[in-house]
Coordinates of C-alpha atoms in Angstrom, one line a residue:
X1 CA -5.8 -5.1 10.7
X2 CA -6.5 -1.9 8.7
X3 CA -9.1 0.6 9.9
X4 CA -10.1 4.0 9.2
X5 CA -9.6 4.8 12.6
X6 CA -5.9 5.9 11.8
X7 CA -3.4 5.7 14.2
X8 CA 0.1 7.6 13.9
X9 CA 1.9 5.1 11.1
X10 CA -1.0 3.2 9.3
X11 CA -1.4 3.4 6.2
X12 CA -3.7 6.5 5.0
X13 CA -3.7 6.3 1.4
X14 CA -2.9 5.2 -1.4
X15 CA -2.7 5.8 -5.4
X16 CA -1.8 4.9 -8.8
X17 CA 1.1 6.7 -11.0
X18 CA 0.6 5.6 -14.3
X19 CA 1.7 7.1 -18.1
X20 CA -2.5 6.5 -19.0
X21 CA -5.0 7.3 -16.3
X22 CA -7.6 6.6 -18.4
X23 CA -6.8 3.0 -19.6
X24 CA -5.5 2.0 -15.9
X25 CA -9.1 3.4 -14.9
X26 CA -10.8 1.3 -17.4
X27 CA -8.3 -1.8 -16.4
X28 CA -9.8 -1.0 -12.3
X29 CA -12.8 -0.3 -12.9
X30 CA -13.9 -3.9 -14.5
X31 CA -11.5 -5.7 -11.9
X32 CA -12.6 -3.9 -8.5
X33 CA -15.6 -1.8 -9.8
X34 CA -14.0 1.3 -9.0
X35 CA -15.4 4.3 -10.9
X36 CA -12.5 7.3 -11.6
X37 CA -13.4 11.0 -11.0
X38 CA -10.7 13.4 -12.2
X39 CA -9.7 16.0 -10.5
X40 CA -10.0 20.0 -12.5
X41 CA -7.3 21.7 -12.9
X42 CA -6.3 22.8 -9.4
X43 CA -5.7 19.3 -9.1
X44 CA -3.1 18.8 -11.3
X45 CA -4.8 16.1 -13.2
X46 CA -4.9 14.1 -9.9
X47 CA -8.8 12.0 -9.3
X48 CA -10.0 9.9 -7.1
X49 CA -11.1 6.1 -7.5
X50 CA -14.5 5.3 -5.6
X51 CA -16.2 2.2 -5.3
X52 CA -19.7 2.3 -3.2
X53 CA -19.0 6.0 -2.9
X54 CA -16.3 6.0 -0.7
X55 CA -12.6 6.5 -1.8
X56 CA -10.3 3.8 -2.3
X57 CA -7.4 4.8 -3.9
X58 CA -6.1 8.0 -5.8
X59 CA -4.3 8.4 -9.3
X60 CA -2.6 10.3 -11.8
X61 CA -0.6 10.2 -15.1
X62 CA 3.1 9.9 -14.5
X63 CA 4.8 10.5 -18.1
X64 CA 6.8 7.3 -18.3
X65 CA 10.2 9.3 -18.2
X66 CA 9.8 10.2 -14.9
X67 CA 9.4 6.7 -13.9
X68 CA 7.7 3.4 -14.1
X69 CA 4.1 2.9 -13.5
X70 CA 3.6 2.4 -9.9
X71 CA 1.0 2.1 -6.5
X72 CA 2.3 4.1 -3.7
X73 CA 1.3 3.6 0.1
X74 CA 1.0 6.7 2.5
X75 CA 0.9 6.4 6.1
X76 CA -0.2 8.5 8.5
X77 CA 1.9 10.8 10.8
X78 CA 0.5 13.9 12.8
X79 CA 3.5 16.2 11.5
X80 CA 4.8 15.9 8.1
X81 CA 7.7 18.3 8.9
X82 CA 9.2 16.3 11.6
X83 CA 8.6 12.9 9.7
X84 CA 10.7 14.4 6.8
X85 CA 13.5 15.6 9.3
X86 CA 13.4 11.7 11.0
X87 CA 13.7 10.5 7.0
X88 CA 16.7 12.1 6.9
X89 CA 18.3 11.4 10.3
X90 CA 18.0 7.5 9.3
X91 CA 19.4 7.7 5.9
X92 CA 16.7 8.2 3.7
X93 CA 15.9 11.2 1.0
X94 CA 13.0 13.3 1.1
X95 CA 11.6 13.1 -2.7
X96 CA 8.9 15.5 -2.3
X97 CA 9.1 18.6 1.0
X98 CA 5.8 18.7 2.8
X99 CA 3.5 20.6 1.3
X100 CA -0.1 21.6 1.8
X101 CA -3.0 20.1 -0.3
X102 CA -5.5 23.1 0.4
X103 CA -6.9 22.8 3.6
X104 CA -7.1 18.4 2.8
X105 CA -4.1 18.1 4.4
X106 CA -0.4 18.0 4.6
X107 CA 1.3 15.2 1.9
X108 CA 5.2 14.3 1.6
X109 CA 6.9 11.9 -0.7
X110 CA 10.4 9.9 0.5
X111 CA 12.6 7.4 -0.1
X112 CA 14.0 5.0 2.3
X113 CA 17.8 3.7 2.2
X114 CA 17.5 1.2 -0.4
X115 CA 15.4 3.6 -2.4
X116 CA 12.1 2.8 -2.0
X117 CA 9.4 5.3 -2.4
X118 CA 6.7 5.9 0.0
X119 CA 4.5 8.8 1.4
X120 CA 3.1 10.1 4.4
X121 CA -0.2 12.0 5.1
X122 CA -0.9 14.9 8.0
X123 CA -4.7 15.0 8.3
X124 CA -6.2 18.3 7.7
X125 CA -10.0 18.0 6.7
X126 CA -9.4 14.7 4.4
X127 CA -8.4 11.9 7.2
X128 CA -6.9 9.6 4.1
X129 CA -9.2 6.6 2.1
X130 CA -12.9 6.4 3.0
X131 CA -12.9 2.7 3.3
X132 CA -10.1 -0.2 3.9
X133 CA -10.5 -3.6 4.3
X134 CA -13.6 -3.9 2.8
X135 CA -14.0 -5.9 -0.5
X136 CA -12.1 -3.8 -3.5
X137 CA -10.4 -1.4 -1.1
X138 CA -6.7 -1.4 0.7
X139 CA -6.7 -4.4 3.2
X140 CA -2.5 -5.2 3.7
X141 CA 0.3 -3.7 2.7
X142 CA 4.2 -5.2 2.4
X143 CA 7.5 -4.0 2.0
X144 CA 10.0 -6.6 -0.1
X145 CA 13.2 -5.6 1.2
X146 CA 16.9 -7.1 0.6
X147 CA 17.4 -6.7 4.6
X148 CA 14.7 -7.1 7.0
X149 CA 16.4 -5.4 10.2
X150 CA 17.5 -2.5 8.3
X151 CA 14.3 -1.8 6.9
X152 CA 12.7 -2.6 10.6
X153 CA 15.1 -0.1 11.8
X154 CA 14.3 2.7 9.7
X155 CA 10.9 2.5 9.7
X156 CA 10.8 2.0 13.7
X157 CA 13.1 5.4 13.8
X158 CA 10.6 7.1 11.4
X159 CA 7.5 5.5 11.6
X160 CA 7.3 3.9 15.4
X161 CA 6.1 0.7 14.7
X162 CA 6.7 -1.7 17.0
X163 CA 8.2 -5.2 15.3
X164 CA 6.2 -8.7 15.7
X165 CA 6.4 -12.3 14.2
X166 CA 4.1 -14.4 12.9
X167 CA 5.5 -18.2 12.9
X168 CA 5.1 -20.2 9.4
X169 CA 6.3 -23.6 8.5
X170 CA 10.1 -23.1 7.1
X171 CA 10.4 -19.4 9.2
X172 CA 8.6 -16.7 11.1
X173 CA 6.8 -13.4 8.8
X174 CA 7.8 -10.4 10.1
X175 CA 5.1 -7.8 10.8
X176 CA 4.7 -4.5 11.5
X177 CA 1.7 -1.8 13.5
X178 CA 1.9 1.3 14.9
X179 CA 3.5 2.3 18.1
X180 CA 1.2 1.5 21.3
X181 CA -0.6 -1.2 19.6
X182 CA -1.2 -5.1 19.7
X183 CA -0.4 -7.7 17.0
X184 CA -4.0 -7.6 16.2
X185 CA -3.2 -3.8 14.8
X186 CA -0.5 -5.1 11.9
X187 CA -1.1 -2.9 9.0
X188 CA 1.4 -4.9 7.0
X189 CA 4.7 -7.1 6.8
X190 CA 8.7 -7.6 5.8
X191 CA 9.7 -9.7 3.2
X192 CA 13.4 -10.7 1.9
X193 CA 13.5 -10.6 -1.6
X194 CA 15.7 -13.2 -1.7
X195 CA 13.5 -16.0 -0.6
X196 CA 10.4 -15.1 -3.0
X197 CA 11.1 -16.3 -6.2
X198 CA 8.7 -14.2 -8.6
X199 CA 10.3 -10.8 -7.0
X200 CA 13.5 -9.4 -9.1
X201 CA 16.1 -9.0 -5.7
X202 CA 17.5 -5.6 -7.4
X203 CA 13.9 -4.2 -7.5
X204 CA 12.7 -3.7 -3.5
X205 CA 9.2 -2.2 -3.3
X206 CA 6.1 -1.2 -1.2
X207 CA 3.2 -3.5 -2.1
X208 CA -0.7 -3.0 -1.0
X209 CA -3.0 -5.5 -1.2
X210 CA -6.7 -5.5 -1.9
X211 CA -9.5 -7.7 -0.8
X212 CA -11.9 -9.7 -3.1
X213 CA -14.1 -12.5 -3.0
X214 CA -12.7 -14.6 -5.0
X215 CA -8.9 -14.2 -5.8
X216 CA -8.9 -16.8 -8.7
X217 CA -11.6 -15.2 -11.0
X218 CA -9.7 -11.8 -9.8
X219 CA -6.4 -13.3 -11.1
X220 CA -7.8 -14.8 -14.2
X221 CA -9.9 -11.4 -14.6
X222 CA -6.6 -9.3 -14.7
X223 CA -5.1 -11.3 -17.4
X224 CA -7.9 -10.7 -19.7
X225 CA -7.9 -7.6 -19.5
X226 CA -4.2 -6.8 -20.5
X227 CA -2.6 -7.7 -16.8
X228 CA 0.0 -9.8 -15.8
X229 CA -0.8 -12.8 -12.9
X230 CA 3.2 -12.4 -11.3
X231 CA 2.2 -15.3 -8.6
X232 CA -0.9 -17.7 -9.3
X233 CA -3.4 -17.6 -6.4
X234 CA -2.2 -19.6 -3.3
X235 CA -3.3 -20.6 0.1
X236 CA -2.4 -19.1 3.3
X237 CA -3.9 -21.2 6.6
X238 CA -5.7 -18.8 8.3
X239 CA -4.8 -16.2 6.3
X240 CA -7.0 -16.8 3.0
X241 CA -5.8 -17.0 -0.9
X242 CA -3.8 -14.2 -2.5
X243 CA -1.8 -13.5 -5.8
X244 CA 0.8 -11.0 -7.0
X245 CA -0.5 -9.2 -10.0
X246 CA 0.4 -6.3 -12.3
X247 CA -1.9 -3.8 -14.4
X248 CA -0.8 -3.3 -18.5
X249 CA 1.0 -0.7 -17.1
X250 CA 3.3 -2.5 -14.7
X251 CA 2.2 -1.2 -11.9
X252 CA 2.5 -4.3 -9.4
X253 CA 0.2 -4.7 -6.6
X254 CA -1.9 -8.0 -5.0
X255 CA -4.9 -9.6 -3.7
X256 CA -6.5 -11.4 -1.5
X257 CA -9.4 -13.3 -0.2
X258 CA -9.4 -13.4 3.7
X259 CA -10.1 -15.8 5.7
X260 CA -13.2 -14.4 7.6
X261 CA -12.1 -13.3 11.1
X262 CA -13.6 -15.6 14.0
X263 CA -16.8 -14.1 15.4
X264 CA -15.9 -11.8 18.9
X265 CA -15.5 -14.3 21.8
X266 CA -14.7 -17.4 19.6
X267 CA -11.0 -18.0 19.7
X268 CA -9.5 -18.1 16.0

């Protein structure tokens, strides 16, 4: 489960690189509420997306030659330096060198062997997103991958999460929390490509997931607003009803409507 408590390896952060801020804004704001505040000109352009005046995301315009419109998920690590050094040392690229963000903190960009992108963020006076887990804010994150134990691997040896399983009829889902932790601490899961059949096997990606209270009227909300519903809402026992989506942009990301955890001392 995602807190703002962050531990070494959850994820942070998050945010939106899209060719037009202002129309993905628009396209957030009326399906999560969010309200966009750009950043001046120190920022590079780069705002903020709040809902209930907490932060819930960040964004920026990404001219669409220097890539597709994309969400991207930072985790925490308490040195940048050494994380980008452990990127290396298990085959990855570093996209972006550590670098300071004023005195915010300390953000770098990589790539891991298959070539998907992903972040990490060293606290400085900014911890990372004001709010997760609540409704309209970062509540899961996943990884589609074209092999599981690689990516397990690579993420262990740069990450330390420790590697669990959650049984499911037909096969077990493979999730992942930070090093130290219990299985109650997942901050998100491994899925083959292969075996979901709305996900393009050449394209592997980071995926985060927001909570809402209703995932149909979310799904339907999407598409009428220029979106794209890439899996129709579904059931999960115990888990809660989710869909795959994507913005006008094509910028993919999901929901989902939890299943209310079972009140403390009640067994779930």
């Amino acid at each position: 489960m995602l807190t703002t408590d962050y531990e070494d390896g959850a994820p942070n952060w998050v945010d939106l690189g899209t060719p037009d801020i202002g129309a993905a804004a628009r396209f957030y704001a009326g399906l999560f509420g969010w309200d966009f505040r750009a950043g001046g000109e120190e920022a590079g352009g780069y705002g903020m997306f709040h809902l209930g005046g907490k932060t819930v995301a960040g964004g920026a315009a990404v001219p669409a030659d220097q890539g597709p419109a994309a969400w991207q998920v930072y985790f925490r690590t308490a040195d940048a330096d050494a994380t980008a050094a452990a990127v290396l040392r298990a085959g990855g690229r570093v996209m972006a060198e550590p670098m300071d963000i004023r005195d915010s903190g300390r953000l770098a960009v990589f790539a891991d062997p298959e070539g998907v992108g992903f972040g990490v963020w060293q606290p400085g006076r900014n911890e990372g997103l004001g709010a997760v887990t609540e409704v309209g804010s970062l509540c899961w994150t996943e990884l589609y991958t074209g092999d599981i134990d690689a990516a397990a691997e690579f993420y262990h040896a740069v990450l330390g999460w420790q590697i669990g399983g959650v049984p499911f009829d037909g096969g077990t889902y493979t999730t992942v929390r930070p090093a130290g932790t219990t299985e109650e601490a997942a901050i998100g899961g491994l899925v083959p490509l292969a075996t979901d059949p709305v996900e393009d096997a050449e394209r592997p990606y980071w995926t985060p997931y927001f909570e809402v209270t209703d995932c149909d009227a979310t799904a339907a909300g999407a598409e009428e607003a220029g979106g794209k519903v890439r899996m129709t809402p579904i059931s999960l026992e115990g888990v809660g009803r989710m869909a795959k989506l994507a913005d006008p942009f094509g910028a993919r990301f999901a929901v989902i409507a939890s299943v209310p955890p079972p009140p403390p001392g009640q067994a779930a």
